[in-house]
Amino acid sequence: MINNIHEIAALTGIIVYGISFIISIYENKSRRSFTLSTIFAGISILFMVSILIYLWITYKRPPMRSIGETRLWYAFFMPSIGLLTFRLWKYRWFLSYSLLMGIVFLFINLIKPELFVKHLPPALQSPWFVPHVIVYILGYSLLGASAIISVYQIISRKTRDYKTILLSADSMVYSGFILITFGLLFGALWAKVAWGNYWSWDPKETWALITWLVYSIYIHYRLKQKKTLDHRVSMLFLIFAFLIVLLAWMGMKFIPAAQNSIHTYG
Amino acid sequence: MKRKIWIFPWKYPEGFLIGIAILICGLILDYFFLPAALLIPSFPGNLILLSIIVLIASLLFTSKGINSFLSSGYAAVPSIVLFTLLVLIIGIIPQNYDPDNNFNLLRNMTSSWTFYLSGLFMFFVVFTSSLNKFKNLNIRNLSFILTHIGISIVLLAGGLGQSEYKDLQMNLFMNKPVWYAAENSQNTEELDFALELNEFILEYHNPVLKVSYPGKDISRMYELDKAKKNIHFRNFEIVLDQLIPEAIRSEKNYREYKHPGYVTAAALNVKDNSSGKDTNIWITSGSRMQQPEIYVSDKIRIKLLPRSPKHFITKARLYTKSGVNKEVQIQVNKPLSVQGWKLYQQSYNQKMGKYSNTSVLRLVKNPWLPVMYVGFFMILSGVAVLFFIGKPY
């Protein structure tokens, strides 16, 4: 039963984002320019901004107190930065993807209204929280995409033209790597303010650094590429690198060193 | 024609051999000497060391063969691979932070010569490659210079600044000035200032009620707030009649009790719409002194979740040797600066909750922090420029 502002906002948001998403899919499939998608994405983003401003004024505090409220910010930032990335890096699929991610977060809020009641501990009540998480989600998405096209190329062997596919993968690695660099440094700057030191070799931090270093190896390895064999090695490396991402992101439970991470909040 | 090794231009074989050599040097130094973190001097020794390192880098830059090698992927990849393998050890093997006793390379990696030499190798590669980009200052090279000089600064500041880094814990007690802080269980350090805890404020988020349907694992959470509407859960309607944030049981009811051992108590009217019956109950959160009160029937279970802290603030009086005497505040995400130290709210007596009469602060002194920040901001600007340039090809 819809009986409060959060649920109304989530539902309206899903509709607005949904329309933009469908338009973007249509414009992508019919190879049109993305003018209409961009306009609708812009409207959706403005809608989220107005929700956030409304909540800010109504509650007389920034809407950053519960997990549900942070999801609203995710639903704002994902498509915004996604739209920017899409315009700058020209990934045809990225606008639809970012809008879809916005819908996902709003949908989670709709089906789990108690997220608005799951309060954030003091350390997480910071303007760094959302930017840090968002750039990581988007960055890892792009790195994941580079792994996906590598898997696809290796399995299908559709064209012998590894070089072109690899150039697309490179582009996604560059943009993804830039975003995770932001993520790593935002995390460091936040850690200094919240905990006292910008780096403490905490397992989550260490594995984020390992991920960053692994993609750094890829980028520098690609500088000296010539032969087709190298291209296949590069693609396998991208798949391996994404496994490291998964380990860093979700595998903390399996690593003995990570049991005492300060990144766990219970 | 097969190229002879060590004849310029150097490529991956030379690169990886140098990497292995550096690894071996590190292992030898770690075996025979104290770890690097303990031997790197503090001011002014570390500045002298910094100058020597930059001088060596400049000399390497002047040698054409070495310069072109260090600025290439043939040096970059081995140096990053070596560093990554060491960081991987840090990520897998639990580290202990006491290099003074029982130095073990695998468990004290971040203070080891192996780690420091690997960082130095990376520095030479990163720094030399930046210097070469000055020849052609287009926007792409500008972003390269920013990121790579930024990384060089981070590596140097991280390695050489460590000797001047101080991290202490200070326990404050209510109405008692404290002028010392502890480094670890053995060493305390006297400070040039004192703090006297006057008030410890802990505010909780609104209480949260958890309502569940037994057997089907369906549950919902609701924030208890007198201003809010009634709770509707399945066939039940729950009305909040009274909310006492700090209460104690008094015969069959609860009354206000603003002392340690309190519970949060909510008087609820639970109406079963299918039977029309309603019942008045008390639900409480429980404390060391009192058991929690929950409501269990065959159709519904109601309980109050433990209170979660919204923020906690240390209010103290600061006294310094120079005659300062003023009220200060410290809370999470809002540290206090005193005489080169940064003071962070770390914890409190959690058993006493809001009635904690102690507060634990973390004191950090890091003179190289501004240098580190310059490095961070150069990297951030460099990648931002790269982001706006767009596709690399």
PDB file of N, CA and C in Angstrom, chain A residues 130-204:
ATOM      1  N   VAL A 130      28.066   8.911  -0.761  1.00  0.00           N
ATOM      2  CA  VAL A 130      27.450   8.584  -2.049  1.00  0.00           C
ATOM      3  C   VAL A 130      28.432   8.697  -3.228  1.00  0.00           C
ATOM      4  N   PRO A 131      29.199   9.813  -3.369  1.00  0.00           N
ATOM      5  CA  PRO A 131      30.138   9.881  -4.503  1.00  0.00           C
ATOM      6  C   PRO A 131      31.115   8.703  -4.522  1.00  0.00           C
ATOM      7  N   HIS A 132      31.625   8.314  -3.348  1.00  0.00           N
ATOM      8  CA  HIS A 132      32.581   7.220  -3.259  1.00  0.00           C
ATOM      9  C   HIS A 132      31.973   5.932  -3.809  1.00  0.00           C
ATOM     10  N   VAL A 133      30.746   5.639  -3.390  1.00  0.00           N
ATOM     11  CA  VAL A 133      30.105   4.402  -3.831  1.00  0.00           C
ATOM     12  C   VAL A 133      29.731   4.458  -5.318  1.00  0.00           C
ATOM     13  N   ILE A 134      29.184   5.587  -5.761  1.00  0.00           N
ATOM     14  CA  ILE A 134      28.706   5.710  -7.145  1.00  0.00           C
ATOM     15  C   ILE A 134      29.835   5.550  -8.156  1.00  0.00           C
ATOM     16  N   VAL A 135      30.957   6.251  -7.939  1.00  0.00           N
ATOM     17  CA  VAL A 135      32.032   6.138  -8.941  1.00  0.00           C
ATOM     18  C   VAL A 135      32.548   4.709  -8.990  1.00  0.00           C
ATOM     19  N   TYR A 136      32.497   4.019  -7.846  1.00  0.00           N
ATOM     20  CA  TYR A 136      32.917   2.620  -7.864  1.00  0.00           C
ATOM     21  C   TYR A 136      31.935   1.742  -8.622  1.00  0.00           C
ATOM     22  N   ILE A 137      30.631   1.962  -8.395  1.00  0.00           N
ATOM     23  CA  ILE A 137      29.644   1.144  -9.108  1.00  0.00           C
ATOM     24  C   ILE A 137      29.790   1.348 -10.617  1.00  0.00           C
ATOM     25  N   LEU A 138      29.864   2.623 -11.035  1.00  0.00           N
ATOM     26  CA  LEU A 138      29.987   2.908 -12.475  1.00  0.00           C
ATOM     27  C   LEU A 138      31.316   2.405 -13.025  1.00  0.00           C
ATOM     28  N   GLY A 139      32.390   2.622 -12.281  1.00  0.00           N
ATOM     29  CA  GLY A 139      33.708   2.187 -12.733  1.00  0.00           C
ATOM     30  C   GLY A 139      33.757   0.680 -12.912  1.00  0.00           C
ATOM     31  N   TYR A 140      33.298  -0.044 -11.895  1.00  0.00           N
ATOM     32  CA  TYR A 140      33.300  -1.500 -11.981  1.00  0.00           C
ATOM     33  C   TYR A 140      32.386  -1.994 -13.098  1.00  0.00           C
ATOM     34  N   SER A 141      31.282  -1.257 -13.351  1.00  0.00           N
ATOM     35  CA  SER A 141      30.397  -1.643 -14.466  1.00  0.00           C
ATOM     36  C   SER A 141      31.156  -1.588 -15.780  1.00  0.00           C
ATOM     37  N   LEU A 142      31.914  -0.517 -15.974  1.00  0.00           N
ATOM     38  CA  LEU A 142      32.665  -0.371 -17.232  1.00  0.00           C
ATOM     39  C   LEU A 142      33.740  -1.441 -17.339  1.00  0.00           C
ATOM     40  N   LEU A 143      34.426  -1.729 -16.224  1.00  0.00           N
ATOM     41  CA  LEU A 143      35.457  -2.756 -16.256  1.00  0.00           C
ATOM     42  C   LEU A 143      34.815  -4.123 -16.516  1.00  0.00           C
ATOM     43  N   GLY A 144      33.634  -4.324 -15.946  1.00  0.00           N
ATOM     44  CA  GLY A 144      32.896  -5.557 -16.210  1.00  0.00           C
ATOM     45  C   GLY A 144      32.539  -5.678 -17.681  1.00  0.00           C
ATOM     46  N   ALA A 145      32.126  -4.547 -18.274  1.00  0.00           N
ATOM     47  CA  ALA A 145      31.783  -4.554 -19.700  1.00  0.00           C
ATOM     48  C   ALA A 145      32.985  -4.952 -20.546  1.00  0.00           C
ATOM     49  N   SER A 146      34.177  -4.483 -20.155  1.00  0.00           N
ATOM     50  CA  SER A 146      35.376  -4.831 -20.926  1.00  0.00           C
ATOM     51  C   SER A 146      35.622  -6.334 -20.835  1.00  0.00           C
ATOM     52  N   ALA A 147      35.317  -6.921 -19.669  1.00  0.00           N
ATOM     53  CA  ALA A 147      35.487  -8.365 -19.506  1.00  0.00           C
ATOM     54  C   ALA A 147      34.454  -9.111 -20.342  1.00  0.00           C
ATOM     55  N   ILE A 148      33.228  -8.581 -20.357  1.00  0.00           N
ATOM     56  CA  ILE A 148      32.155  -9.241 -21.115  1.00  0.00           C
ATOM     57  C   ILE A 148      32.481  -9.295 -22.602  1.00  0.00           C
ATOM     58  N   ILE A 149      32.937  -8.164 -23.178  1.00  0.00           N
ATOM     59  CA  ILE A 149      33.212  -8.230 -24.621  1.00  0.00           C
ATOM     60  C   ILE A 149      34.434  -9.114 -24.895  1.00  0.00           C
ATOM     61  N   SER A 150      35.337  -9.220 -23.928  1.00  0.00           N
ATOM     62  CA  SER A 150      36.472 -10.132 -24.113  1.00  0.00           C
ATOM     63  C   SER A 150      36.014 -11.580 -24.117  1.00  0.00           C
ATOM     64  N   VAL A 151      35.145 -11.922 -23.153  1.00  0.00           N
ATOM     65  CA  VAL A 151      34.614 -13.289 -23.097  1.00  0.00           C
ATOM     66  C   VAL A 151      33.897 -13.610 -24.399  1.00  0.00           C
ATOM     67  N   TYR A 152      33.067 -12.663 -24.821  1.00  0.00           N
ATOM     68  CA  TYR A 152      32.279 -12.858 -26.037  1.00  0.00           C
ATOM     69  C   TYR A 152      33.182 -13.100 -27.244  1.00  0.00           C
ATOM     70  N   GLN A 153      34.225 -12.304 -27.359  1.00  0.00           N
ATOM     71  CA  GLN A 153      35.127 -12.432 -28.496  1.00  0.00           C
ATOM     72  C   GLN A 153      35.862 -13.762 -28.470  1.00  0.00           C
ATOM     73  N   ILE A 154      36.318 -14.147 -27.272  1.00  0.00           N
ATOM     74  CA  ILE A 154      37.085 -15.395 -27.189  1.00  0.00           C
ATOM     75  C   ILE A 154      36.199 -16.595 -27.487  1.00  0.00           C
ATOM     76  N   ILE A 155      34.972 -16.568 -26.965  1.00  0.00           N
ATOM     77  CA  ILE A 155      34.074 -17.716 -27.169  1.00  0.00           C
ATOM     78  C   ILE A 155      33.555 -17.770 -28.600  1.00  0.00           C
ATOM     79  N   SER A 156      33.100 -16.641 -29.115  1.00  0.00           N
ATOM     80  CA  SER A 156      32.442 -16.677 -30.423  1.00  0.00           C
ATOM     81  C   SER A 156      33.425 -16.661 -31.577  1.00  0.00           C
ATOM     82  N   ARG A 157      34.586 -16.053 -31.359  1.00  0.00           N
ATOM     83  CA  ARG A 157      35.567 -15.876 -32.435  1.00  0.00           C
ATOM     84  C   ARG A 157      34.887 -15.392 -33.704  1.00  0.00           C
ATOM     85  N   LYS A 158      33.919 -14.499 -33.494  1.00  0.00           N
ATOM     86  CA  LYS A 158      33.099 -14.074 -34.634  1.00  0.00           C
ATOM     87  C   LYS A 158      33.929 -13.458 -35.745  1.00  0.00           C
ATOM     88  N   THR A 159      34.794 -12.562 -35.350  1.00  0.00           N
ATOM     89  CA  THR A 159      35.676 -12.007 -36.380  1.00  0.00           C
ATOM     90  C   THR A 159      37.102 -12.263 -35.952  1.00  0.00           C
ATOM     91  N   ARG A 160      37.975 -12.266 -36.895  1.00  0.00           N
ATOM     92  CA  ARG A 160      39.387 -12.444 -36.546  1.00  0.00           C
ATOM     93  C   ARG A 160      39.948 -11.115 -36.066  1.00  0.00           C
ATOM     94  N   ASP A 161      39.039 -10.110 -36.031  1.00  0.00           N
ATOM     95  CA  ASP A 161      39.558  -8.770 -35.769  1.00  0.00           C
ATOM     96  C   ASP A 161      39.608  -8.468 -34.276  1.00  0.00           C
ATOM     97  N   TYR A 162      40.514  -9.140 -33.581  1.00  0.00           N
ATOM     98  CA  TYR A 162      40.682  -8.916 -32.153  1.00  0.00           C
ATOM     99  C   TYR A 162      41.036  -7.468 -31.872  1.00  0.00           C
ATOM    100  N   LYS A 163      41.757  -6.860 -32.820  1.00  0.00           N
ATOM    101  CA  LYS A 163      42.310  -5.526 -32.556  1.00  0.00           C
ATOM    102  C   LYS A 163      41.198  -4.503 -32.300  1.00  0.00           C
ATOM    103  N   THR A 164      40.140  -4.512 -33.132  1.00  0.00           N
ATOM    104  CA  THR A 164      39.065  -3.523 -32.971  1.00  0.00           C
ATOM    105  C   THR A 164      38.305  -3.716 -31.665  1.00  0.00           C
ATOM    106  N   ILE A 165      38.005  -4.991 -31.393  1.00  0.00           N
ATOM    107  CA  ILE A 165      37.287  -5.281 -30.140  1.00  0.00           C
ATOM    108  C   ILE A 165      38.114  -4.817 -28.958  1.00  0.00           C
ATOM    109  N   LEU A 166      39.432  -5.060 -29.061  1.00  0.00           N
ATOM    110  CA  LEU A 166      40.311  -4.686 -27.963  1.00  0.00           C
ATOM    111  C   LEU A 166      40.359  -3.172 -27.785  1.00  0.00           C
ATOM    112  N   LEU A 167      40.254  -2.437 -28.886  1.00  0.00           N
ATOM    113  CA  LEU A 167      40.242  -0.971 -28.751  1.00  0.00           C
ATOM    114  C   LEU A 167      38.998  -0.514 -27.989  1.00  0.00           C
ATOM    115  N   SER A 168      37.849  -1.157 -28.256  1.00  0.00           N
ATOM    116  CA  SER A 168      36.635  -0.834 -27.479  1.00  0.00           C
ATOM    117  C   SER A 168      36.849  -1.174 -26.012  1.00  0.00           C
ATOM    118  N   ALA A 169      37.457  -2.356 -25.774  1.00  0.00           N
ATOM    119  CA  ALA A 169      37.708  -2.768 -24.392  1.00  0.00           C
ATOM    120  C   ALA A 169      38.633  -1.764 -23.707  1.00  0.00           C
ATOM    121  N   ASP A 170      39.674  -1.345 -24.442  1.00  0.00           N
ATOM    122  CA  ASP A 170      40.623  -0.355 -23.896  1.00  0.00           C
ATOM    123  C   ASP A 170      39.906   0.901 -23.456  1.00  0.00           C
ATOM    124  N   SER A 171      38.998   1.370 -24.303  1.00  0.00           N
ATOM    125  CA  SER A 171      38.278   2.598 -23.982  1.00  0.00           C
ATOM    126  C   SER A 171      37.499   2.427 -22.681  1.00  0.00           C
ATOM    127  N   MET A 172      36.836   1.269 -22.542  1.00  0.00           N
ATOM    128  CA  MET A 172      36.066   1.025 -21.307  1.00  0.00           C
ATOM    129  C   MET A 172      36.980   0.877 -20.103  1.00  0.00           C
ATOM    130  N   VAL A 173      38.162   0.288 -20.317  1.00  0.00           N
ATOM    131  CA  VAL A 173      39.108   0.173 -19.207  1.00  0.00           C
ATOM    132  C   VAL A 173      39.590   1.561 -18.790  1.00  0.00           C
ATOM    133  N   TYR A 174      39.873   2.420 -19.759  1.00  0.00           N
ATOM    134  CA  TYR A 174      40.326   3.773 -19.415  1.00  0.00           C
ATOM    135  C   TYR A 174      39.279   4.510 -18.592  1.00  0.00           C
ATOM    136  N   SER A 175      38.033   4.538 -19.097  1.00  0.00           N
ATOM    137  CA  SER A 175      37.010   5.301 -18.372  1.00  0.00           C
ATOM    138  C   SER A 175      36.716   4.649 -17.022  1.00  0.00           C
ATOM    139  N   GLY A 176      36.664   3.316 -16.998  1.00  0.00           N
ATOM    140  CA  GLY A 176      36.428   2.611 -15.739  1.00  0.00           C
ATOM    141  C   GLY A 176      37.542   2.866 -14.747  1.00  0.00           C
ATOM    142  N   PHE A 177      38.784   2.832 -15.254  1.00  0.00           N
ATOM    143  CA  PHE A 177      39.949   3.037 -14.398  1.00  0.00           C
ATOM    144  C   PHE A 177      39.955   4.450 -13.817  1.00  0.00           C
ATOM    145  N   ILE A 178      39.586   5.435 -14.647  1.00  0.00           N
ATOM    146  CA  ILE A 178      39.509   6.812 -14.149  1.00  0.00           C
ATOM    147  C   ILE A 178      38.501   6.886 -13.004  1.00  0.00           C
ATOM    148  N   LEU A 179      37.345   6.243 -13.187  1.00  0.00           N
ATOM    149  CA  LEU A 179      36.318   6.293 -12.139  1.00  0.00           C
ATOM    150  C   LEU A 179      36.774   5.592 -10.867  1.00  0.00           C
ATOM    151  N   ILE A 180      37.447   4.444 -11.001  1.00  0.00           N
ATOM    152  CA  ILE A 180      37.879   3.792  -9.768  1.00  0.00           C
ATOM    153  C   ILE A 180      39.049   4.531  -9.121  1.00  0.00           C
ATOM    154  N   THR A 181      39.803   5.303  -9.903  1.00  0.00           N
ATOM    155  CA  THR A 181      40.834   6.159  -9.304  1.00  0.00           C
ATOM    156  C   THR A 181      40.155   7.211  -8.431  1.00  0.00           C
ATOM    157  N   PHE A 182      39.077   7.813  -8.968  1.00  0.00           N
ATOM    158  CA  PHE A 182      38.303   8.753  -8.156  1.00  0.00           C
ATOM    159  C   PHE A 182      37.815   8.060  -6.887  1.00  0.00           C
ATOM    160  N   GLY A 183      37.297   6.860  -7.066  1.00  0.00           N
ATOM    161  CA  GLY A 183      36.741   6.111  -5.935  1.00  0.00           C
ATOM    162  C   GLY A 183      37.784   5.874  -4.854  1.00  0.00           C
ATOM    163  N   LEU A 184      38.977   5.442  -5.276  1.00  0.00           N
ATOM    164  CA  LEU A 184      40.059   5.137  -4.342  1.00  0.00           C
ATOM    165  C   LEU A 184      40.463   6.395  -3.574  1.00  0.00           C
ATOM    166  N   LEU A 185      40.613   7.511  -4.297  1.00  0.00           N
ATOM    167  CA  LEU A 185      41.067   8.737  -3.652  1.00  0.00           C
ATOM    168  C   LEU A 185      39.965   9.388  -2.818  1.00  0.00           C
ATOM    169  N   PHE A 186      38.718   9.330  -3.278  1.00  0.00           N
ATOM    170  CA  PHE A 186      37.601   9.824  -2.449  1.00  0.00           C
ATOM    171  C   PHE A 186      37.580   9.051  -1.134  1.00  0.00           C
ATOM    172  N   GLY A 187      37.775   7.731  -1.243  1.00  0.00           N
ATOM    173  CA  GLY A 187      37.785   6.890  -0.043  1.00  0.00           C
ATOM    174  C   GLY A 187      38.887   7.326   0.905  1.00  0.00           C
ATOM    175  N   ALA A 188      40.073   7.621   0.348  1.00  0.00           N
ATOM    176  CA  ALA A 188      41.204   8.034   1.176  1.00  0.00           C
ATOM    177  C   ALA A 188      40.917   9.371   1.857  1.00  0.00           C
ATOM    178  N   LEU A 189      40.389  10.323   1.109  1.00  0.00           N
ATOM    179  CA  LEU A 189      40.099  11.642   1.678  1.00  0.00           C
ATOM    180  C   LEU A 189      39.020  11.531   2.759  1.00  0.00           C
ATOM    181  N   TRP A 190      38.044  10.675   2.534  1.00  0.00           N
ATOM    182  CA  TRP A 190      36.980  10.477   3.516  1.00  0.00           C
ATOM    183  C   TRP A 190      37.531   9.790   4.772  1.00  0.00           C
ATOM    184  N   ALA A 191      38.371   8.769   4.544  1.00  0.00           N
ATOM    185  CA  ALA A 191      38.921   8.022   5.678  1.00  0.00           C
ATOM    186  C   ALA A 191      39.686   8.955   6.609  1.00  0.00           C
ATOM    187  N   LYS A 192      40.384   9.919   6.036  1.00  0.00           N
ATOM    188  CA  LYS A 192      41.174  10.857   6.846  1.00  0.00           C
ATOM    189  C   LYS A 192      40.252  11.647   7.783  1.00  0.00           C
ATOM    190  N   VAL A 193      39.140  12.108   7.218  1.00  0.00           N
ATOM    191  CA  VAL A 193      38.207  12.924   8.001  1.00  0.00           C
ATOM    192  C   VAL A 193      37.464  12.097   9.041  1.00  0.00           C
ATOM    193  N   ALA A 194      37.102  10.886   8.644  1.00  0.00           N
ATOM    194  CA  ALA A 194      36.277  10.076   9.542  1.00  0.00           C
ATOM    195  C   ALA A 194      37.105   9.301  10.566  1.00  0.00           C
ATOM    196  N   TRP A 195      38.202   8.695  10.139  1.00  0.00           N
ATOM    197  CA  TRP A 195      38.925   7.770  11.012  1.00  0.00           C
ATOM    198  C   TRP A 195      40.292   8.238  11.448  1.00  0.00           C
ATOM    199  N   GLY A 196      40.862   9.210  10.772  1.00  0.00           N
ATOM    200  CA  GLY A 196      42.149   9.733  11.206  1.00  0.00           C
ATOM    201  C   GLY A 196      43.282   9.513  10.244  1.00  0.00           C
ATOM    202  N   ASN A 197      43.199   8.495   9.387  1.00  0.00           N
ATOM    203  CA  ASN A 197      44.277   8.315   8.433  1.00  0.00           C
ATOM    204  C   ASN A 197      43.714   7.964   7.059  1.00  0.00           C
ATOM    205  N   TYR A 198      44.371   8.454   6.005  1.00  0.00           N
ATOM    206  CA  TYR A 198      43.836   8.252   4.655  1.00  0.00           C
ATOM    207  C   TYR A 198      44.014   6.815   4.174  1.00  0.00           C
ATOM    208  N   TRP A 199      44.875   6.062   4.843  1.00  0.00           N
ATOM    209  CA  TRP A 199      45.108   4.684   4.388  1.00  0.00           C
ATOM    210  C   TRP A 199      45.526   3.841   5.571  1.00  0.00           C
ATOM    211  N   SER A 200      44.904   2.705   5.751  1.00  0.00           N
ATOM    212  CA  SER A 200      45.310   1.883   6.888  1.00  0.00           C
ATOM    213  C   SER A 200      45.523   0.429   6.497  1.00  0.00           C
ATOM    214  N   TRP A 201      45.688   0.154   5.211  1.00  0.00           N
ATOM    215  CA  TRP A 201      45.888  -1.210   4.726  1.00  0.00           C
ATOM    216  C   TRP A 201      44.781  -2.143   5.240  1.00  0.00           C
ATOM    217  N   ASP A 202      43.613  -1.595   5.432  1.00  0.00           N
ATOM    218  CA  ASP A 202      42.422  -2.383   5.725  1.00  0.00           C
ATOM    219  C   ASP A 202      42.180  -3.303   4.523  1.00  0.00           C
ATOM    220  N   PRO A 203      41.731  -4.547   4.741  1.00  0.00           N
ATOM    221  CA  PRO A 203      41.581  -5.473   3.612  1.00  0.00           C
ATOM    222  C   PRO A 203      40.767  -4.930   2.445  1.00  0.00           C
ATOM    223  N   LYS A 204      39.659  -4.253   2.726  1.00  0.00           N
ATOM    224  CA  LYS A 204      38.851  -3.732   1.622  1.00  0.00           C
ATOM    225  C   LYS A 204      39.648  -2.701   0.827  1.00  0.00           C
TER     226      LYS A 204
END
